[in-house]
Amino acid sequence: MQKKLTLIIGLISILLLAACGQDVPDDLDWEVEEFTYTDHTNNDFGLKDLEGDVWLANFIFTNCDTVCPPMTSNMSKIQDKLAEKDIDAEIVSFSVDPERDTPEQLETFSQKFDADLSNWHFLTGYDGDEIKEFAKNSFQTLALPDPNSDQFTHGTSFYLVNKEGTVVKKYEGVSNVKYEEIVDDVKALQ
């Protein structure tokens, strides 16, 4: 009897631990700092607007001649896949080049990738030092001007943020994007 009880408790414990891990594996637990920036419509948009939402974030700039176009195209595919499965999520793209990336420039850039701007927010309205610190503190990534060109060094990951404003996972954003995993993880956090 004692062995059966121990076995049952052990099985229940394993099931509970497995269920806890189903939410989103690789829990990063990085709290996103409070922010209010300017979106592509020239309106304020910030962390308070995302309260209670699951969202994806990335860092881009419109003058980028390497990774930003494929990243934005890949995020657009994710947006389409989420819509196909009727999964609500917000998307936030932070510009690392706020001097050149005006709201109008960001909107024009977004149109090249068929972004649905009802739930995708392209942000600017800060200075270079602010986005550098924000990227480092909230997403553990770089956002630095390249001293030898007009380009920027920045992270190429997509970040999954839960309803509490905590980064819980990151994914490759340029190539080998795990679209279905991202969609499943967003759904798991709903």
PDB file of C-alpha atoms in Angstrom:
ATOM      1  CA  MET A   1       0.000   0.000   0.000  1.00  0.00           C
ATOM      2  CA  GLN A   2       2.797   2.404   0.936  1.00  0.00           C
ATOM      3  CA  LYS A   3       4.615   1.671  -2.364  1.00  0.00           C
ATOM      4  CA  LYS A   4       1.450   2.354  -4.379  1.00  0.00           C
ATOM      5  CA  LEU A   5       0.888   5.647  -2.568  1.00  0.00           C
ATOM      6  CA  THR A   6       4.505   6.682  -3.132  1.00  0.00           C
ATOM      7  CA  LEU A   7       4.224   5.735  -6.814  1.00  0.00           C
ATOM      8  CA  ILE A   8       0.983   7.705  -7.235  1.00  0.00           C
ATOM      9  CA  ILE A   9       2.446  10.780  -5.515  1.00  0.00           C
ATOM     10  CA  GLY A  10       5.554  10.495  -7.690  1.00  0.00           C
ATOM     11  CA  LEU A  11       3.475  10.281 -10.883  1.00  0.00           C
ATOM     12  CA  ILE A  12       1.328  13.241  -9.849  1.00  0.00           C
ATOM     13  CA  SER A  13       4.477  15.258  -9.097  1.00  0.00           C
ATOM     14  CA  ILE A  14       5.929  14.451 -12.529  1.00  0.00           C
ATOM     15  CA  LEU A  15       2.676  15.407 -14.249  1.00  0.00           C
ATOM     16  CA  LEU A  16       2.483  18.679 -12.345  1.00  0.00           C
ATOM     17  CA  LEU A  17       6.075  19.547 -13.176  1.00  0.00           C
ATOM     18  CA  ALA A  18       5.516  18.696 -16.831  1.00  0.00           C
ATOM     19  CA  ALA A  19       2.374  20.822 -16.923  1.00  0.00           C
ATOM     20  CA  CYS A  20       4.213  23.778 -15.402  1.00  0.00           C
ATOM     21  CA  GLY A  21       6.848  23.527 -18.094  1.00  0.00           C
ATOM     22  CA  GLN A  22       4.236  23.591 -20.861  1.00  0.00           C
ATOM     23  CA  ASP A  23       3.564  27.307 -20.491  1.00  0.00           C
ATOM     24  CA  VAL A  24       6.770  28.367 -22.172  1.00  0.00           C
ATOM     25  CA  PRO A  25      10.077  26.567 -21.795  1.00  0.00           C
ATOM     26  CA  ASP A  26      13.310  28.564 -21.378  1.00  0.00           C
ATOM     27  CA  ASP A  27      11.703  31.095 -19.051  1.00  0.00           C
ATOM     28  CA  LEU A  28      14.034  34.121 -19.133  1.00  0.00           C
ATOM     29  CA  ASP A  29      12.229  36.197 -16.494  1.00  0.00           C
ATOM     30  CA  TRP A  30      13.431  39.640 -17.688  1.00  0.00           C
ATOM     31  CA  GLU A  31      11.129  42.437 -16.574  1.00  0.00           C
ATOM     32  CA  VAL A  32      10.457  45.058 -19.253  1.00  0.00           C
ATOM     33  CA  GLU A  33      11.092  48.558 -17.924  1.00  0.00           C
ATOM     34  CA  GLU A  34       8.289  51.092 -18.015  1.00  0.00           C
ATOM     35  CA  PHE A  35       8.306  53.020 -21.297  1.00  0.00           C
ATOM     36  CA  THR A  36       6.217  55.456 -23.309  1.00  0.00           C
ATOM     37  CA  TYR A  37       7.463  56.198 -26.816  1.00  0.00           C
ATOM     38  CA  THR A  38       5.989  57.444 -30.096  1.00  0.00           C
ATOM     39  CA  ASP A  39       4.401  54.986 -32.500  1.00  0.00           C
ATOM     40  CA  HIS A  40       4.065  55.031 -36.288  1.00  0.00           C
ATOM     41  CA  THR A  41       0.843  57.091 -35.951  1.00  0.00           C
ATOM     42  CA  ASN A  42       2.756  59.777 -34.005  1.00  0.00           C
ATOM     43  CA  ASN A  43       0.868  58.904 -30.814  1.00  0.00           C
ATOM     44  CA  ASP A  44       2.185  57.858 -27.415  1.00  0.00           C
ATOM     45  CA  PHE A  45       2.426  54.111 -26.924  1.00  0.00           C
ATOM     46  CA  GLY A  46       3.904  52.329 -23.941  1.00  0.00           C
ATOM     47  CA  LEU A  47       4.007  49.443 -21.554  1.00  0.00           C
ATOM     48  CA  LYS A  48       0.673  50.509 -20.030  1.00  0.00           C
ATOM     49  CA  ASP A  49      -0.958  49.983 -23.451  1.00  0.00           C
ATOM     50  CA  LEU A  50       0.282  46.385 -23.382  1.00  0.00           C
ATOM     51  CA  GLU A  51      -0.960  45.515 -19.872  1.00  0.00           C
ATOM     52  CA  GLY A  52      -2.714  42.167 -19.918  1.00  0.00           C
ATOM     53  CA  ASP A  53      -1.506  41.363 -23.453  1.00  0.00           C
ATOM     54  CA  VAL A  54       0.957  38.803 -24.702  1.00  0.00           C
ATOM     55  CA  TRP A  55       3.354  40.457 -27.121  1.00  0.00           C
ATOM     56  CA  LEU A  56       6.354  39.912 -29.336  1.00  0.00           C
ATOM     57  CA  ALA A  57       9.160  42.456 -29.605  1.00  0.00           C
ATOM     58  CA  ASN A  58      12.181  43.071 -31.783  1.00  0.00           C
ATOM     59  CA  PHE A  59      14.690  45.786 -32.634  1.00  0.00           C
ATOM     60  CA  ILE A  60      14.993  47.136 -36.172  1.00  0.00           C
ATOM     61  CA  PHE A  61      15.752  50.290 -38.158  1.00  0.00           C
ATOM     62  CA  THR A  62      14.442  51.333 -41.547  1.00  0.00           C
ATOM     63  CA  ASN A  63      17.814  52.173 -43.121  1.00  0.00           C
ATOM     64  CA  CYS A  64      19.166  48.706 -42.322  1.00  0.00           C
ATOM     65  CA  ASP A  65      20.813  46.959 -45.247  1.00  0.00           C
ATOM     66  CA  THR A  66      21.274  43.538 -43.639  1.00  0.00           C
ATOM     67  CA  VAL A  67      19.085  41.811 -41.036  1.00  0.00           C
ATOM     68  CA  CYS A  68      16.092  44.131 -40.548  1.00  0.00           C
ATOM     69  CA  PRO A  69      14.239  43.412 -43.804  1.00  0.00           C
ATOM     70  CA  PRO A  70      14.272  39.623 -43.290  1.00  0.00           C
ATOM     71  CA  MET A  71      13.418  40.044 -39.593  1.00  0.00           C
ATOM     72  CA  THR A  72      10.446  42.251 -40.428  1.00  0.00           C
ATOM     73  CA  SER A  73       9.316  39.862 -43.147  1.00  0.00           C
ATOM     74  CA  ASN A  74       9.550  36.963 -40.678  1.00  0.00           C
ATOM     75  CA  MET A  75       7.586  38.889 -38.049  1.00  0.00           C
ATOM     76  CA  SER A  76       4.933  39.589 -40.680  1.00  0.00           C
ATOM     77  CA  LYS A  77       4.660  35.838 -41.330  1.00  0.00           C
ATOM     78  CA  ILE A  78       4.246  35.259 -37.592  1.00  0.00           C
ATOM     79  CA  GLN A  79       1.536  37.921 -37.490  1.00  0.00           C
ATOM     80  CA  ASP A  80      -0.287  36.142 -40.336  1.00  0.00           C
ATOM     81  CA  LYS A  81       0.008  32.737 -38.631  1.00  0.00           C
ATOM     82  CA  LEU A  82      -1.336  34.161 -35.363  1.00  0.00           C
ATOM     83  CA  ALA A  83      -4.275  35.714 -37.229  1.00  0.00           C
ATOM     84  CA  GLU A  84      -4.997  32.437 -39.061  1.00  0.00           C
ATOM     85  CA  LYS A  85      -5.322  30.689 -35.692  1.00  0.00           C
ATOM     86  CA  ASP A  86      -7.264  33.602 -34.154  1.00  0.00           C
ATOM     87  CA  ILE A  87      -4.606  34.149 -31.474  1.00  0.00           C
ATOM     88  CA  ASP A  88      -4.447  37.656 -30.044  1.00  0.00           C
ATOM     89  CA  ALA A  89      -0.989  39.137 -29.588  1.00  0.00           C
ATOM     90  CA  GLU A  90       0.582  42.533 -29.977  1.00  0.00           C
ATOM     91  CA  ILE A  91       3.850  43.109 -31.828  1.00  0.00           C
ATOM     92  CA  VAL A  92       6.282  45.900 -30.987  1.00  0.00           C
ATOM     93  CA  SER A  93       9.257  46.859 -33.138  1.00  0.00           C
ATOM     94  CA  PHE A  94      11.625  49.299 -31.446  1.00  0.00           C
ATOM     95  CA  SER A  95      13.734  51.423 -33.780  1.00  0.00           C
ATOM     96  CA  VAL A  96      17.416  51.564 -32.848  1.00  0.00           C
ATOM     97  CA  ASP A  97      17.813  54.605 -35.148  1.00  0.00           C
ATOM     98  CA  PRO A  98      15.365  57.123 -33.665  1.00  0.00           C
ATOM     99  CA  GLU A  99      17.115  60.096 -35.264  1.00  0.00           C
ATOM    100  CA  ARG A 100      16.135  58.981 -38.774  1.00  0.00           C
ATOM    101  CA  ASP A 101      13.158  56.744 -38.029  1.00  0.00           C
ATOM    102  CA  THR A 102      10.287  59.189 -37.819  1.00  0.00           C
ATOM    103  CA  PRO A 103       6.742  57.879 -37.405  1.00  0.00           C
ATOM    104  CA  GLU A 104       6.188  58.456 -41.133  1.00  0.00           C
ATOM    105  CA  GLN A 105       9.366  56.567 -42.038  1.00  0.00           C
ATOM    106  CA  LEU A 106       8.332  53.662 -39.811  1.00  0.00           C
ATOM    107  CA  GLU A 107       4.876  53.496 -41.368  1.00  0.00           C
ATOM    108  CA  THR A 108       6.330  53.482 -44.887  1.00  0.00           C
ATOM    109  CA  PHE A 109       8.747  50.725 -43.848  1.00  0.00           C
ATOM    110  CA  SER A 110       5.929  48.662 -42.322  1.00  0.00           C
ATOM    111  CA  GLN A 111       3.933  48.805 -45.552  1.00  0.00           C
ATOM    112  CA  LYS A 112       6.747  47.068 -47.447  1.00  0.00           C
ATOM    113  CA  PHE A 113       6.063  43.992 -45.312  1.00  0.00           C
ATOM    114  CA  ASP A 114       2.242  44.094 -45.266  1.00  0.00           C
ATOM    115  CA  ALA A 115       2.244  44.672 -41.514  1.00  0.00           C
ATOM    116  CA  ASP A 116      -1.221  44.834 -39.993  1.00  0.00           C
ATOM    117  CA  LEU A 117      -0.841  47.999 -37.955  1.00  0.00           C
ATOM    118  CA  SER A 118      -3.911  47.289 -35.827  1.00  0.00           C
ATOM    119  CA  ASN A 119      -1.720  45.215 -33.497  1.00  0.00           C
ATOM    120  CA  TRP A 120       1.837  45.936 -34.681  1.00  0.00           C
ATOM    121  CA  HIS A 121       3.453  49.051 -33.246  1.00  0.00           C
ATOM    122  CA  PHE A 122       6.646  50.552 -34.670  1.00  0.00           C
ATOM    123  CA  LEU A 123       8.224  52.790 -32.028  1.00  0.00           C
ATOM    124  CA  THR A 124      10.568  55.782 -31.986  1.00  0.00           C
ATOM    125  CA  GLY A 125      10.624  59.055 -30.032  1.00  0.00           C
ATOM    126  CA  TYR A 126      13.642  58.583 -27.777  1.00  0.00           C
ATOM    127  CA  ASP A 127      17.345  59.231 -28.153  1.00  0.00           C
ATOM    128  CA  GLY A 128      20.071  56.730 -28.936  1.00  0.00           C
ATOM    129  CA  ASP A 129      21.278  56.455 -25.353  1.00  0.00           C
ATOM    130  CA  GLU A 130      17.773  55.747 -24.094  1.00  0.00           C
ATOM    131  CA  ILE A 131      17.119  52.887 -26.530  1.00  0.00           C
ATOM    132  CA  LYS A 132      20.606  51.503 -25.847  1.00  0.00           C
ATOM    133  CA  GLU A 133      19.860  51.322 -22.105  1.00  0.00           C
ATOM    134  CA  PHE A 134      16.300  50.091 -22.612  1.00  0.00           C
ATOM    135  CA  ALA A 135      17.447  47.269 -24.932  1.00  0.00           C
ATOM    136  CA  LYS A 136      20.185  46.258 -22.506  1.00  0.00           C
ATOM    137  CA  ASN A 137      18.065  46.427 -19.349  1.00  0.00           C
ATOM    138  CA  SER A 138      14.809  44.951 -20.638  1.00  0.00           C
ATOM    139  CA  PHE A 139      15.907  42.564 -23.395  1.00  0.00           C
ATOM    140  CA  GLN A 140      19.576  41.853 -22.582  1.00  0.00           C
ATOM    141  CA  THR A 141      20.593  42.948 -26.101  1.00  0.00           C
ATOM    142  CA  LEU A 142      22.632  45.590 -27.903  1.00  0.00           C
ATOM    143  CA  ALA A 143      21.433  48.720 -29.695  1.00  0.00           C
ATOM    144  CA  LEU A 144      24.547  50.629 -30.740  1.00  0.00           C
ATOM    145  CA  PRO A 145      25.542  52.772 -33.693  1.00  0.00           C
ATOM    146  CA  ASP A 146      28.312  51.325 -35.836  1.00  0.00           C
ATOM    147  CA  PRO A 147      31.164  53.861 -35.605  1.00  0.00           C
ATOM    148  CA  ASN A 148      32.315  52.982 -39.148  1.00  0.00           C
ATOM    149  CA  SER A 149      29.026  53.352 -41.014  1.00  0.00           C
ATOM    150  CA  ASP A 150      25.453  54.634 -40.837  1.00  0.00           C
ATOM    151  CA  GLN A 151      24.297  51.198 -39.636  1.00  0.00           C
ATOM    152  CA  PHE A 152      23.583  49.864 -36.129  1.00  0.00           C
ATOM    153  CA  THR A 153      24.553  46.802 -34.161  1.00  0.00           C
ATOM    154  CA  HIS A 154      21.490  45.295 -32.515  1.00  0.00           C
ATOM    155  CA  GLY A 155      19.986  42.009 -31.454  1.00  0.00           C
ATOM    156  CA  THR A 156      18.263  39.882 -34.073  1.00  0.00           C
ATOM    157  CA  SER A 157      16.010  37.928 -31.739  1.00  0.00           C
ATOM    158  CA  PHE A 158      12.260  37.974 -31.372  1.00  0.00           C
ATOM    159  CA  TYR A 159      11.226  38.256 -27.718  1.00  0.00           C
ATOM    160  CA  LEU A 160       8.073  36.803 -26.199  1.00  0.00           C
ATOM    161  CA  VAL A 161       6.616  38.925 -23.396  1.00  0.00           C
ATOM    162  CA  ASN A 162       3.879  37.610 -21.117  1.00  0.00           C
ATOM    163  CA  LYS A 163       0.798  39.457 -19.823  1.00  0.00           C
ATOM    164  CA  GLU A 164       2.766  40.673 -16.796  1.00  0.00           C
ATOM    165  CA  GLY A 165       5.379  42.443 -18.948  1.00  0.00           C
ATOM    166  CA  THR A 166       8.128  39.876 -18.470  1.00  0.00           C
ATOM    167  CA  VAL A 167      10.294  38.537 -21.297  1.00  0.00           C
ATOM    168  CA  VAL A 168       9.972  34.775 -21.059  1.00  0.00           C
ATOM    169  CA  LYS A 169      11.641  33.513 -24.228  1.00  0.00           C
ATOM    170  CA  LYS A 170      13.637  34.596 -27.257  1.00  0.00           C
ATOM    171  CA  TYR A 171      13.853  33.142 -30.749  1.00  0.00           C
ATOM    172  CA  GLU A 172      16.064  33.516 -33.792  1.00  0.00           C
ATOM    173  CA  GLY A 173      14.556  36.282 -35.933  1.00  0.00           C
ATOM    174  CA  VAL A 174      16.592  36.273 -39.155  1.00  0.00           C
ATOM    175  CA  SER A 175      16.822  32.667 -40.351  1.00  0.00           C
ATOM    176  CA  ASN A 176      15.573  29.290 -39.209  1.00  0.00           C
ATOM    177  CA  VAL A 177      12.629  31.014 -37.549  1.00  0.00           C
ATOM    178  CA  LYS A 178      10.506  28.546 -35.589  1.00  0.00           C
ATOM    179  CA  TYR A 179       7.140  29.953 -36.647  1.00  0.00           C
ATOM    180  CA  GLU A 180       4.980  27.167 -35.222  1.00  0.00           C
ATOM    181  CA  GLU A 181       6.847  27.132 -31.904  1.00  0.00           C
ATOM    182  CA  ILE A 182       6.382  30.876 -31.549  1.00  0.00           C
ATOM    183  CA  VAL A 183       2.664  30.635 -32.356  1.00  0.00           C
ATOM    184  CA  ASP A 184       2.250  27.727 -29.902  1.00  0.00           C
ATOM    185  CA  ASP A 185       4.115  29.621 -27.176  1.00  0.00           C
ATOM    186  CA  VAL A 186       1.994  32.755 -27.676  1.00  0.00           C
ATOM    187  CA  LYS A 187      -1.138  30.627 -27.455  1.00  0.00           C
ATOM    188  CA  ALA A 188       0.120  28.925 -24.286  1.00  0.00           C
ATOM    189  CA  LEU A 189       0.432  32.314 -22.588  1.00  0.00           C
ATOM    190  CA  GLN A 190      -3.096  33.468 -23.488  1.00  0.00           C
TER     191      GLN A 190
END
